[in-house]
Tab-separated table of C-alpha atoms in Angstrom:
chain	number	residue	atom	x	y	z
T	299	UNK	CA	0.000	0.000	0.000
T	300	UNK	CA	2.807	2.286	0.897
T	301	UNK	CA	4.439	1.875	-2.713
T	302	UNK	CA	0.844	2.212	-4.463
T	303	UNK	CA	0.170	5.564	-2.524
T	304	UNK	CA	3.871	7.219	-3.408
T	305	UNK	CA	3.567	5.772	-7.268
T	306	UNK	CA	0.001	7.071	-8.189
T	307	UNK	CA	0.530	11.010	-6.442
T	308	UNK	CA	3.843	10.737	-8.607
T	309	UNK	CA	1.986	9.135	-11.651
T	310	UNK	CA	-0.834	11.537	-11.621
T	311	UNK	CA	1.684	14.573	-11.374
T	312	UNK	CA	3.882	13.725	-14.917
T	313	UNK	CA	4.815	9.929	-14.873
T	314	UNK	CA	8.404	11.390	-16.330
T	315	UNK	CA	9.377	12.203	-12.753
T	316	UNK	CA	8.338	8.637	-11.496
T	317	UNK	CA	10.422	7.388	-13.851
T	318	UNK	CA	13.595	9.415	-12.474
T	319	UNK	CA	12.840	8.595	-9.225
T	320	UNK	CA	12.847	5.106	-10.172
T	321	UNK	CA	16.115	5.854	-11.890
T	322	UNK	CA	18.169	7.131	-8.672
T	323	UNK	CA	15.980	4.301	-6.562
T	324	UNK	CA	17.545	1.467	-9.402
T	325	UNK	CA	20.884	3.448	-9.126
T	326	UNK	CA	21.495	3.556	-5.119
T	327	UNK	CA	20.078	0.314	-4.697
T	328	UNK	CA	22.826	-1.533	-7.290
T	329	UNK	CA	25.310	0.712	-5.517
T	330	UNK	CA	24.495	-0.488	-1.810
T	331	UNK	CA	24.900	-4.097	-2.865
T	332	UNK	CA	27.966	-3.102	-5.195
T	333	UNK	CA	29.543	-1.176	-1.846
T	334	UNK	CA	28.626	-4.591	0.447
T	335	UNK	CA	30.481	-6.790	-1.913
T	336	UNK	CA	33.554	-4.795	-2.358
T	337	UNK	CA	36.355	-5.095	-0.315
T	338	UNK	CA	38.882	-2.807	-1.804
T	339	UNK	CA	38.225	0.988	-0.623
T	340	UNK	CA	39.945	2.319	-3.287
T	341	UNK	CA	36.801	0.493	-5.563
T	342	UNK	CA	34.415	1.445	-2.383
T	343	UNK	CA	35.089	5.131	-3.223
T	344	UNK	CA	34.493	5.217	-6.711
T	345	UNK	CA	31.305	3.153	-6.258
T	346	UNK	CA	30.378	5.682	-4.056
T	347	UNK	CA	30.931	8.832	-5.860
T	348	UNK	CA	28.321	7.275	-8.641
T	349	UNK	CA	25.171	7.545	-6.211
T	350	UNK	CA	26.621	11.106	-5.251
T	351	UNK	CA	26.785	12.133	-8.636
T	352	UNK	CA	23.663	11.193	-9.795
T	353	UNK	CA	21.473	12.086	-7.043
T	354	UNK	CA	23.449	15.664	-6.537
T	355	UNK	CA	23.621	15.629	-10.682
T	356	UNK	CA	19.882	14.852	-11.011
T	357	UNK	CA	19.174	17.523	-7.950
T	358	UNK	CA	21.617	20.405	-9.741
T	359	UNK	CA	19.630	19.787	-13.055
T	360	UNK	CA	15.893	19.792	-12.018
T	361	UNK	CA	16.221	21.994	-8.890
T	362	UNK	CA	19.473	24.671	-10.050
T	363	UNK	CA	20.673	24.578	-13.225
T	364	UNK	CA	18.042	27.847	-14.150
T	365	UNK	CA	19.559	29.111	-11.081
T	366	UNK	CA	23.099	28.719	-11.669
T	367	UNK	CA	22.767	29.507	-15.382
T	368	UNK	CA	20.980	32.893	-14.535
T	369	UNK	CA	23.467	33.770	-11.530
T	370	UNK	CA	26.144	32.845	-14.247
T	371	UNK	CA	24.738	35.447	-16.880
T	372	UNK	CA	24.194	38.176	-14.550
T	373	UNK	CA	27.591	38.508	-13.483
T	374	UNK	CA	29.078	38.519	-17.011
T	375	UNK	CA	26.811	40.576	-17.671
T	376	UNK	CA	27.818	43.161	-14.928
T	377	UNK	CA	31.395	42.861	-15.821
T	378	UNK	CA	30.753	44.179	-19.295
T	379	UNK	CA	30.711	40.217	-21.126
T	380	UNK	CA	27.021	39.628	-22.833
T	381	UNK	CA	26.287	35.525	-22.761
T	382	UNK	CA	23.324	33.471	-23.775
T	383	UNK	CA	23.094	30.577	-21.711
T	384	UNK	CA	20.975	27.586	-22.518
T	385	UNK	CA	17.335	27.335	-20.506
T	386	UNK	CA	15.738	24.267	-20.103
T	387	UNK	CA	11.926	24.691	-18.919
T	388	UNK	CA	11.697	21.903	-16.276
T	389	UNK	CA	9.261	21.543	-13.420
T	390	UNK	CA	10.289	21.007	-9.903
T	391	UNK	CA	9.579	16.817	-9.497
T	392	UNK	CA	7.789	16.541	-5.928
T	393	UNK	CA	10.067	15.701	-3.064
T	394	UNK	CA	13.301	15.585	-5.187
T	395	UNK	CA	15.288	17.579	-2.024
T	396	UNK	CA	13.831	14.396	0.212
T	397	UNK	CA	14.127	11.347	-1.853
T	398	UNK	CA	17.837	12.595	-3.253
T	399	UNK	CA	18.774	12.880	0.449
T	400	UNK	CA	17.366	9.328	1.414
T	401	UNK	CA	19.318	8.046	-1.262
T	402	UNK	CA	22.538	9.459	-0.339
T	403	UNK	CA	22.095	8.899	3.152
T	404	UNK	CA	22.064	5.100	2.544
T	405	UNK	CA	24.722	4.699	0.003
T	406	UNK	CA	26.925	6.487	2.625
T	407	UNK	CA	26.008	4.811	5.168
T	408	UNK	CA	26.546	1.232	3.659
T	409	UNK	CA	29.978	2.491	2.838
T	410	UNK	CA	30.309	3.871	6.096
T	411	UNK	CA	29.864	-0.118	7.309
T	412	UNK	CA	27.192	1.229	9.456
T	413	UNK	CA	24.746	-0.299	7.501
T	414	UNK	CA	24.316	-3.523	5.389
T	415	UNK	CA	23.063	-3.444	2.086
T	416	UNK	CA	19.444	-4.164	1.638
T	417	UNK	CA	18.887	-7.358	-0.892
T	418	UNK	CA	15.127	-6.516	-1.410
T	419	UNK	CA	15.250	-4.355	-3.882
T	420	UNK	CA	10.890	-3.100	-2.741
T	421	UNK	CA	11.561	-3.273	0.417
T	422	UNK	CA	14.536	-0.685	-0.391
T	423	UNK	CA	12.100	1.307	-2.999
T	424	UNK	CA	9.350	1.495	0.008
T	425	UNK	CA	11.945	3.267	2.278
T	426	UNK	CA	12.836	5.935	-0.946
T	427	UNK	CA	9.624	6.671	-1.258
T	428	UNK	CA	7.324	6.225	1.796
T	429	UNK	CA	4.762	8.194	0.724
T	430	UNK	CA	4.111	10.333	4.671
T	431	UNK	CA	7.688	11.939	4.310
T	432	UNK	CA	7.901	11.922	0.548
T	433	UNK	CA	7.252	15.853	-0.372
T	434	UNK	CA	7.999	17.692	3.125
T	435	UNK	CA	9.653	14.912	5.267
T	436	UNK	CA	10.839	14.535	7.890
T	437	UNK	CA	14.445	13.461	6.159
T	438	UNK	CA	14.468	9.538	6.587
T	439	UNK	CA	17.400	7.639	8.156
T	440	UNK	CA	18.212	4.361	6.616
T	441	UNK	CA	19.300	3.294	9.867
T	442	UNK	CA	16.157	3.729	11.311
T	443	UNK	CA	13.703	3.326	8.832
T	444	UNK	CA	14.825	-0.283	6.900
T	445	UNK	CA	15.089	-2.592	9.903
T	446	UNK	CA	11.074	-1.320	10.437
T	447	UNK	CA	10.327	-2.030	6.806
T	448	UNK	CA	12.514	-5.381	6.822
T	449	UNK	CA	10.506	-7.169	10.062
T	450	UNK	CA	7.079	-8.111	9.976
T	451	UNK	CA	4.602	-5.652	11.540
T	452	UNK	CA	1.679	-6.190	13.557
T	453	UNK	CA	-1.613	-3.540	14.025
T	454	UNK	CA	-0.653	-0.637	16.408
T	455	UNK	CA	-2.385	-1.223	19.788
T	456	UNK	CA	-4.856	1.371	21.347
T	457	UNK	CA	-1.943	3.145	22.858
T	458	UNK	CA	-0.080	3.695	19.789
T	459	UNK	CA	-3.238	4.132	17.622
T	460	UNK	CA	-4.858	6.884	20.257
T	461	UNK	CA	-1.305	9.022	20.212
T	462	UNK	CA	-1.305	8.382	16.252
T	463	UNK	CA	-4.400	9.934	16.118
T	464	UNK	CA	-3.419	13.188	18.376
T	465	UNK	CA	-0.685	13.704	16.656
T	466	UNK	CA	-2.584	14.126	13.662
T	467	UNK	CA	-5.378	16.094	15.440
T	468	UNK	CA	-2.749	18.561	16.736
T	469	UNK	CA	-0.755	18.457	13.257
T	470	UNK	CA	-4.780	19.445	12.030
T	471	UNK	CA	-4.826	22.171	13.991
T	472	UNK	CA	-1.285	23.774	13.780
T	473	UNK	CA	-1.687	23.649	10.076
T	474	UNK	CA	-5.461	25.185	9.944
T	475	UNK	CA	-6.403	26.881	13.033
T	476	UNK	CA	-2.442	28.934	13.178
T	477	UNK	CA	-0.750	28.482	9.725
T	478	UNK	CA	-3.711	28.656	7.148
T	479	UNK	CA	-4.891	31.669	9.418
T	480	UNK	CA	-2.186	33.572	9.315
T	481	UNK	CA	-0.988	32.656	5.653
T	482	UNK	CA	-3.492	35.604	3.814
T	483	UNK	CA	-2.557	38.114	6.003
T	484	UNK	CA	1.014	37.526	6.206
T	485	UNK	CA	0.780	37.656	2.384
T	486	UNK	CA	-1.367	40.791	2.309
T	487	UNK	CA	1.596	42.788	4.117
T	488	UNK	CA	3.945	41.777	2.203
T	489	UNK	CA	2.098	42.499	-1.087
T	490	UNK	CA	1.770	46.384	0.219
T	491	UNK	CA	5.323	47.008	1.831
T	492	UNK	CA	5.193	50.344	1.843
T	493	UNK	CA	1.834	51.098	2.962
T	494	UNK	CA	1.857	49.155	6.624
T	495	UNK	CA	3.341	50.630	9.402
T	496	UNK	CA	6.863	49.410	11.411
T	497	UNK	CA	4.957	48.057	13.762
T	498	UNK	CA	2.382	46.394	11.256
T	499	UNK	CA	5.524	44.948	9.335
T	500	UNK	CA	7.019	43.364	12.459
T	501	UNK	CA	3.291	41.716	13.492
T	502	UNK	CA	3.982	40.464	9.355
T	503	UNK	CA	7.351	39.239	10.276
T	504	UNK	CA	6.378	37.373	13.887
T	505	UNK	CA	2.854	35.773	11.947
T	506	UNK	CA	5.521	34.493	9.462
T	507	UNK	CA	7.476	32.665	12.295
T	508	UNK	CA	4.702	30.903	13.683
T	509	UNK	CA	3.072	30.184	10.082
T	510	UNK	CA	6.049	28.591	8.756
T	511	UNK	CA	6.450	26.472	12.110
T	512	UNK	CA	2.467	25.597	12.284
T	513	UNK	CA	2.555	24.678	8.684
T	514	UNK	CA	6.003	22.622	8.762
T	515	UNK	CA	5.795	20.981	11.880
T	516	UNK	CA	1.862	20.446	11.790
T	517	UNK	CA	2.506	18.095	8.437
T	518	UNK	CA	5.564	16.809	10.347
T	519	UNK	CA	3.184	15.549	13.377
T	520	UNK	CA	0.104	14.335	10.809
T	521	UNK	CA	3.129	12.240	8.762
T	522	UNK	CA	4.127	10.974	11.741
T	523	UNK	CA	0.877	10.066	13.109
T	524	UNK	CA	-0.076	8.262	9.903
T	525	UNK	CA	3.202	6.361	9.928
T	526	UNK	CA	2.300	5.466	13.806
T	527	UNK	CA	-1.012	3.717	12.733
T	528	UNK	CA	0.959	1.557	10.277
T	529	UNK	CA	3.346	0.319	12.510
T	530	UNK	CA	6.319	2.889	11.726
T	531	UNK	CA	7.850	5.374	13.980
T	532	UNK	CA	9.352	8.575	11.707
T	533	UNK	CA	12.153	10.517	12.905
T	534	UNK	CA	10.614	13.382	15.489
T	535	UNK	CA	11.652	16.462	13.235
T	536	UNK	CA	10.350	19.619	15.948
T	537	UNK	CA	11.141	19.568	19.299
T	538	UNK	CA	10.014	23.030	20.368
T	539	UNK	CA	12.549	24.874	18.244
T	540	UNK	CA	10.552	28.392	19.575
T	541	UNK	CA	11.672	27.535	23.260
T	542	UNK	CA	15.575	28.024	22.347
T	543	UNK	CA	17.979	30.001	24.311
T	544	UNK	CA	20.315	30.321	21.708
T	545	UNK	CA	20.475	29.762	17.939
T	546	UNK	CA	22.682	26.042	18.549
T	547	UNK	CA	19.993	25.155	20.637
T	548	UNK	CA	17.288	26.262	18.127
T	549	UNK	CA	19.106	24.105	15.186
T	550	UNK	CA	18.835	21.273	17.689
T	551	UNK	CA	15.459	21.709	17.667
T	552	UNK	CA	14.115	22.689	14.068
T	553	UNK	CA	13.811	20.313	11.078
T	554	UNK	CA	15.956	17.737	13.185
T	555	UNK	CA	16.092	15.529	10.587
T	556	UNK	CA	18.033	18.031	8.378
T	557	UNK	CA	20.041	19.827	11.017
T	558	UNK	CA	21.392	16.125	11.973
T	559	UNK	CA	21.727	15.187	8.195
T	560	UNK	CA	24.025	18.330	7.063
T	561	UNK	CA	25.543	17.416	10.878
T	562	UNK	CA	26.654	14.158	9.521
T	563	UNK	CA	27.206	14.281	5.886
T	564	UNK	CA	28.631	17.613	5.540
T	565	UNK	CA	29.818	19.265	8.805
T	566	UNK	CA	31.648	16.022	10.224
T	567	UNK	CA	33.290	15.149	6.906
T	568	UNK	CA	34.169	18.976	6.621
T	569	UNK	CA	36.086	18.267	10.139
T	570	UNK	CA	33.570	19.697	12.599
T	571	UNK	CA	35.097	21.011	15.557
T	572	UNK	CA	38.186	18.703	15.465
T	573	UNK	CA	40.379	21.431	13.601
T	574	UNK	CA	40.672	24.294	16.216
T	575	UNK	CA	37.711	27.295	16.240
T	576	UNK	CA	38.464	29.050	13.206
T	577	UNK	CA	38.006	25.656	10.804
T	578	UNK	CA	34.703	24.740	13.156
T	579	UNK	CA	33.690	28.509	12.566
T	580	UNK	CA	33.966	28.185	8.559
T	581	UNK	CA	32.259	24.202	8.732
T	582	UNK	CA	29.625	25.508	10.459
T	583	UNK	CA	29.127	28.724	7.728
T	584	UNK	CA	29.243	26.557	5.012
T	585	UNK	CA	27.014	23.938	5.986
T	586	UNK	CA	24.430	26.100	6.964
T	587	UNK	CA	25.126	28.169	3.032
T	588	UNK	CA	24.035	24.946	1.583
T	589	UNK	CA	21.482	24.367	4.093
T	590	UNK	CA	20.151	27.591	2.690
T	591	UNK	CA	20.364	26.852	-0.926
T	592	UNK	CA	19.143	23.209	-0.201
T	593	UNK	CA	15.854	25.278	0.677
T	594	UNK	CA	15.778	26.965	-3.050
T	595	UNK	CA	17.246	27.785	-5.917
T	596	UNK	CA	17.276	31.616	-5.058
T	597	UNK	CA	20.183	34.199	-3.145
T	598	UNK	CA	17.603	34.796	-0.622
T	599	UNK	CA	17.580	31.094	0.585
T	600	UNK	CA	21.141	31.503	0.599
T	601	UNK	CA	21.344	34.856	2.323
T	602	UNK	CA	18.950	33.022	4.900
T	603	UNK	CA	21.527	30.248	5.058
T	604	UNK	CA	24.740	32.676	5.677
T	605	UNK	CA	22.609	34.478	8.374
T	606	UNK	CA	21.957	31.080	10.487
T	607	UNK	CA	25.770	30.262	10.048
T	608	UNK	CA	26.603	33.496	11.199
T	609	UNK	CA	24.508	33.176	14.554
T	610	UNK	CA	25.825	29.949	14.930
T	611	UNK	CA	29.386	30.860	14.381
T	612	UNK	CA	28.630	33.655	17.715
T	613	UNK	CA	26.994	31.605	19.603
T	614	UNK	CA	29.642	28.441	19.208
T	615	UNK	CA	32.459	31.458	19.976
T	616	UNK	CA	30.677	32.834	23.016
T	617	UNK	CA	29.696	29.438	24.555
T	618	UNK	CA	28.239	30.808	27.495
T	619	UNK	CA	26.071	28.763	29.862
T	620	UNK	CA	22.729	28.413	29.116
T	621	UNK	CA	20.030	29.854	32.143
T	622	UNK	CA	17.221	27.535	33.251
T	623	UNK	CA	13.665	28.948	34.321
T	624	UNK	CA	12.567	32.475	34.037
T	625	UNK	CA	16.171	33.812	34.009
T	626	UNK	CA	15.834	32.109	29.998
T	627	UNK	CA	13.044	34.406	28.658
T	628	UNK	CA	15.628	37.196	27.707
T	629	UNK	CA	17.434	34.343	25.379
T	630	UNK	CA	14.352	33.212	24.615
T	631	UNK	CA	13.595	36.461	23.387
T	632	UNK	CA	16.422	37.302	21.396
T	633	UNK	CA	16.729	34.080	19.663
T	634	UNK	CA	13.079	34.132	18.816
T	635	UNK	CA	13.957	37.630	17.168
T	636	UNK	CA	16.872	36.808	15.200
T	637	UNK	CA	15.195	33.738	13.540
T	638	UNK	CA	12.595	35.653	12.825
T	639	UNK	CA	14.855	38.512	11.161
T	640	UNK	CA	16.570	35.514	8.843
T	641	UNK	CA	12.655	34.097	7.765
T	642	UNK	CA	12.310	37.405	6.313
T	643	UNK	CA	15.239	36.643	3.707
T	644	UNK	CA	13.468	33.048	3.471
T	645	UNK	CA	9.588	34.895	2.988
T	646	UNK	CA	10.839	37.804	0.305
T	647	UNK	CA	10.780	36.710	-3.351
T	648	UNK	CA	14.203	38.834	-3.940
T	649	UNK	CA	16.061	41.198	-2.258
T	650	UNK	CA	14.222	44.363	-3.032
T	651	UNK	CA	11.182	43.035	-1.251
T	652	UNK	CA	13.092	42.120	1.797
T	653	UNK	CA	15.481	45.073	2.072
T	654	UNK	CA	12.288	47.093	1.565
T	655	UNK	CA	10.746	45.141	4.607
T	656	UNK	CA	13.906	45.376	6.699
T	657	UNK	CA	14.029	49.173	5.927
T	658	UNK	CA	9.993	50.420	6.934
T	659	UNK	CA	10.575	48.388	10.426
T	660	UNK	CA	14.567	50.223	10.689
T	661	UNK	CA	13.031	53.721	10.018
T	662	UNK	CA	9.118	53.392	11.812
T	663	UNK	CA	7.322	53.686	8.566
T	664	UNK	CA	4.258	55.241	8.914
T	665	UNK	CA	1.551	53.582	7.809
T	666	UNK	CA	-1.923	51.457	8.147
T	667	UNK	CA	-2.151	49.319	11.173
T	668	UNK	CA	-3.076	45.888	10.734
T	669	UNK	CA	-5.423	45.468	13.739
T	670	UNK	CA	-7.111	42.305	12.065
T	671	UNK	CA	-3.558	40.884	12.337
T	672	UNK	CA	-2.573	41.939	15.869
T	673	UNK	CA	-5.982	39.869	17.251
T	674	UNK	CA	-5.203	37.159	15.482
T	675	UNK	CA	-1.989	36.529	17.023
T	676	UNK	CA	-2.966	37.027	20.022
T	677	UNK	CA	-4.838	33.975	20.028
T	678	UNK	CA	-2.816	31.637	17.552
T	679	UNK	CA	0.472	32.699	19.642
T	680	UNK	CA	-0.171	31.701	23.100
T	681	UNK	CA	-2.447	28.730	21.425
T	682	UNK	CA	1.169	27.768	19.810
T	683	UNK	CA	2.895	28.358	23.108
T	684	UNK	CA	0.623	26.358	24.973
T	685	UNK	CA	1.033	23.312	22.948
T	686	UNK	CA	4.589	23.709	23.054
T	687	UNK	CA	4.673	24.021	26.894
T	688	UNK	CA	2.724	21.048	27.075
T	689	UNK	CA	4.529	18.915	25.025
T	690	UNK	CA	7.564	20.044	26.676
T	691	UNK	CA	6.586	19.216	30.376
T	692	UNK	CA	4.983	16.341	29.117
T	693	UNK	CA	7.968	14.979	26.888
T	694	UNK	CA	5.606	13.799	24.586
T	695	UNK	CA	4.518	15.458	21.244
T	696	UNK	CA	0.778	13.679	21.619
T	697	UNK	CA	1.070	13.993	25.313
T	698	UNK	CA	-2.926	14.574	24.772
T	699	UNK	CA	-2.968	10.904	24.666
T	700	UNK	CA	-2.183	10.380	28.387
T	701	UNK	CA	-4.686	12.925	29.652
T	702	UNK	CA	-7.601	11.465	31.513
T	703	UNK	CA	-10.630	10.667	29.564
T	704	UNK	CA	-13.167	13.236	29.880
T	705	UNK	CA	-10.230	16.161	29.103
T	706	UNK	CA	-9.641	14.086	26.322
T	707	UNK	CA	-13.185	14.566	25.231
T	708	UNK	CA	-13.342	18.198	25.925
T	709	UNK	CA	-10.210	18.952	23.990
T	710	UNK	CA	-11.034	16.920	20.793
T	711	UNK	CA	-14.260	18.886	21.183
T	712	UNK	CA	-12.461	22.303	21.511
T	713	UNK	CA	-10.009	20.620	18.572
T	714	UNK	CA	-12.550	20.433	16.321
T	715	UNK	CA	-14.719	23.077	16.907
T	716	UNK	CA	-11.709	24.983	16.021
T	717	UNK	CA	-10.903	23.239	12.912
T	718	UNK	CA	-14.765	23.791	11.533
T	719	UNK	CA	-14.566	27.719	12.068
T	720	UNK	CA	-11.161	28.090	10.710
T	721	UNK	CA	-11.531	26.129	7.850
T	722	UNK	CA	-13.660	27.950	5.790
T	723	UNK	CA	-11.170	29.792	3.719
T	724	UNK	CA	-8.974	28.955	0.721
T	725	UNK	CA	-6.936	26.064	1.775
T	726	UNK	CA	-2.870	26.832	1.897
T	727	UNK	CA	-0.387	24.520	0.351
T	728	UNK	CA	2.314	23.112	2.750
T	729	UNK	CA	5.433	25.555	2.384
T	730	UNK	CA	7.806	22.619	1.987
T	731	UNK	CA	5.962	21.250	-0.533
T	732	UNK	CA	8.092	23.513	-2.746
T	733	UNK	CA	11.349	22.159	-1.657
């Protein structure tokens, strides 16, 4: 069922892009066994490098090659040299950023030794393209993932099947009742820059923070609560990244299972901290450059990259203990405000818009006031906050699950309720569908 699922929302979207994911599925799959067999490393490496350059050659061409091209042209073009480069007019596949990074993950892996080689070449297919984590993930971890998709399964029992089910209910109402809310008026403030006031731009830039984390982490928990009522446990991907005290801490805590992949495939093999604090200060600004353009093929995604490794490059320098209890709001604070300066390079669709944005908050436009706005997140924000408080003193993202049973009726009552009189407008696509 998994396989059926994953092959007809690919087939029904252009059956050419099923057929390349099949390609790169056929590709790392041969390699895996190839790298099992071998024994000489010399052989090991160049087996390797063929899944790297075909799932980072197949990713350049569908996902950057108009970006590189154009980037290319403009700088000739600034330096006085006129060039035509070629265009090719290709669609983004769905989940190409996702399944390229499964497959690399388990080729390295398998030559890592960590791993063996899976035989079974569906079973292998199934954990490429599991349909939950296909187009927004989380990231899947060979080392987690097979072994559940290589034993036999039984039905979850009514413990696992009731949290399955809250996690989807919450993942309902982070996407609808906060994201989906806040997406057309987000949108309408940034369409008319200059006509909203500092203040309204900065209520723009805050309903951004919590839209982006409502919409990415509310398809994160309904993935994961699907998965849980089939038997398999995805990789937790937001552990109240909002709650951080410092920008190491937040990357710790947001899209975990990218943070931990460009941790182990990029930033280790780049030497990590093991080369004294200068080489640890450029690792960490280059993995989080291509953790920006992994995002898009755009200079904002990248400027949003080199921000992040910036503030992680300070806060690894300054290393300071971190405060505990209400002596942590003031870090709370301040990281909460520079992630949400760096999702304004990640929101504007080029520069212009977002040094525009940057400059009416810097000089206190004047401007309309977007009361509408304002009310709004004053009840999605502490709505957000109180589900991340929960789940924190709980430990437990569907920590609704162990709640005695008439507060479990009241809040799927409230739950609901909620998701009826916030659903009534245009539905909003999942941001990371893009990526």
């Amino acid at each position: 069922p998994a396989i059926q699922a994953g092959l007809k929302m690919w087939w029904v979207w252009d059956v050419r892009f099923l057929l390349l994911m099949w390609f790169t599925t056929l590709v790392d799959y041969a390699v895996g066994r190839s790298l099992q067999r071998e024994t000489d490393e010399r052989r090991r490496q160049r087996t390797l490098i063929i899944s790297l350059v075909v799932n980072l050659g197949v990713l350049a061409t569908f996902k950057y090659f108009g970006f590189f091209t154009d980037s290319f042209s403009d700088l000739a073009n600034a330096v006085g040299f006129q060039v035509n480069p070629p265009t090719l007019q290709l669609l983004l596949p769905i989940g190409i950023s996702f399944y390229t990074f499964h497959g690399i993950s388990y080729t390295v892996d398998v030559y890592r030794r960590h791993i063996d080689a899976v035989e079974d070449l569906p079973t292998f297919a199934v954990f490429v393209a599991y349909f939950p984590q296909l187009v927004a993930g989380p990231i899947g971890r060979a080392q987690i993932q097979l072994p559940q998709f290589q034993s036999d399964r039984t039905p979850p029992d009514g413990d696992k099947a009731r949290s399955g089910v809250w996690l989807i209910v919450i993942g309902l109402v982070k996407k609808i009742v906060i994201a989906d809310s806040l997406a057309p008026m987000v949108n309408q403030s940034w369409a008319a820059i200059e006509s909203r006031s500092a203040i309204s731009l900065v209520l723009a830039a805050i309903g951004f923070s919590l839209q982006i984390y409502g919409d990415f982490s509310g398809y994160t928990d309904i993935a994961r609560g699907v998965s849980r009522l089939f038997g398999i446990e995805l990789l937790r991907n937001f552990d109240q990244p909002y709650l951080s005290r410092n920008i190491t801490e937040f990357w710790r805590r947001w899209h975990i299972s990218l943070s931990t992949w460009l941790r182990d495939y990029l930033y280790v093999p780049l030497g990590g901290n093991r080369k004294g604090a200068s080489r640890t200060s450029f690792n960490l600004f280059a993995t989080m450059l291509l953790g920006g353009l992994w995002h898009g093929a755009a200079w904002t995604f990248v400027v949003w990259g080199a921000l992040h490794g910036v503030f992680l490059m300070i806060s690894h320098r300054r290393n300071r203990p971190i405060l505990t209890g209400l002596r942590s709001i003031p870090s709370i604070v301040i990281t909460f405000g520079l992630v949400t300066f760096a999702w304004i390079f990640f929101r504007a669709d080029s520069f212009g818009a977002a040094f525009e944005f940057i400059k009416g908050i810097v000089t206190l436009q004047g401007g309309t006031m977007d009361w509408s706005l304002l009310l709004l997140l004053m009840f999605v924000g502490p709505l957000m906050l109180l589900i991340d408080l929960s789940q924190r003193v709980k430990g437990d993202d569907a920590f609704l699950a162990s709640l005695p049973s008439p507060l479990q009726g009241v809040t799927v009552g409230a739950a609901l309720l909620l998701l009826v009189v916030f659903s009534g407008g245009a539905g909003e696509p999942f941001i990371y569908f893009q990526f």
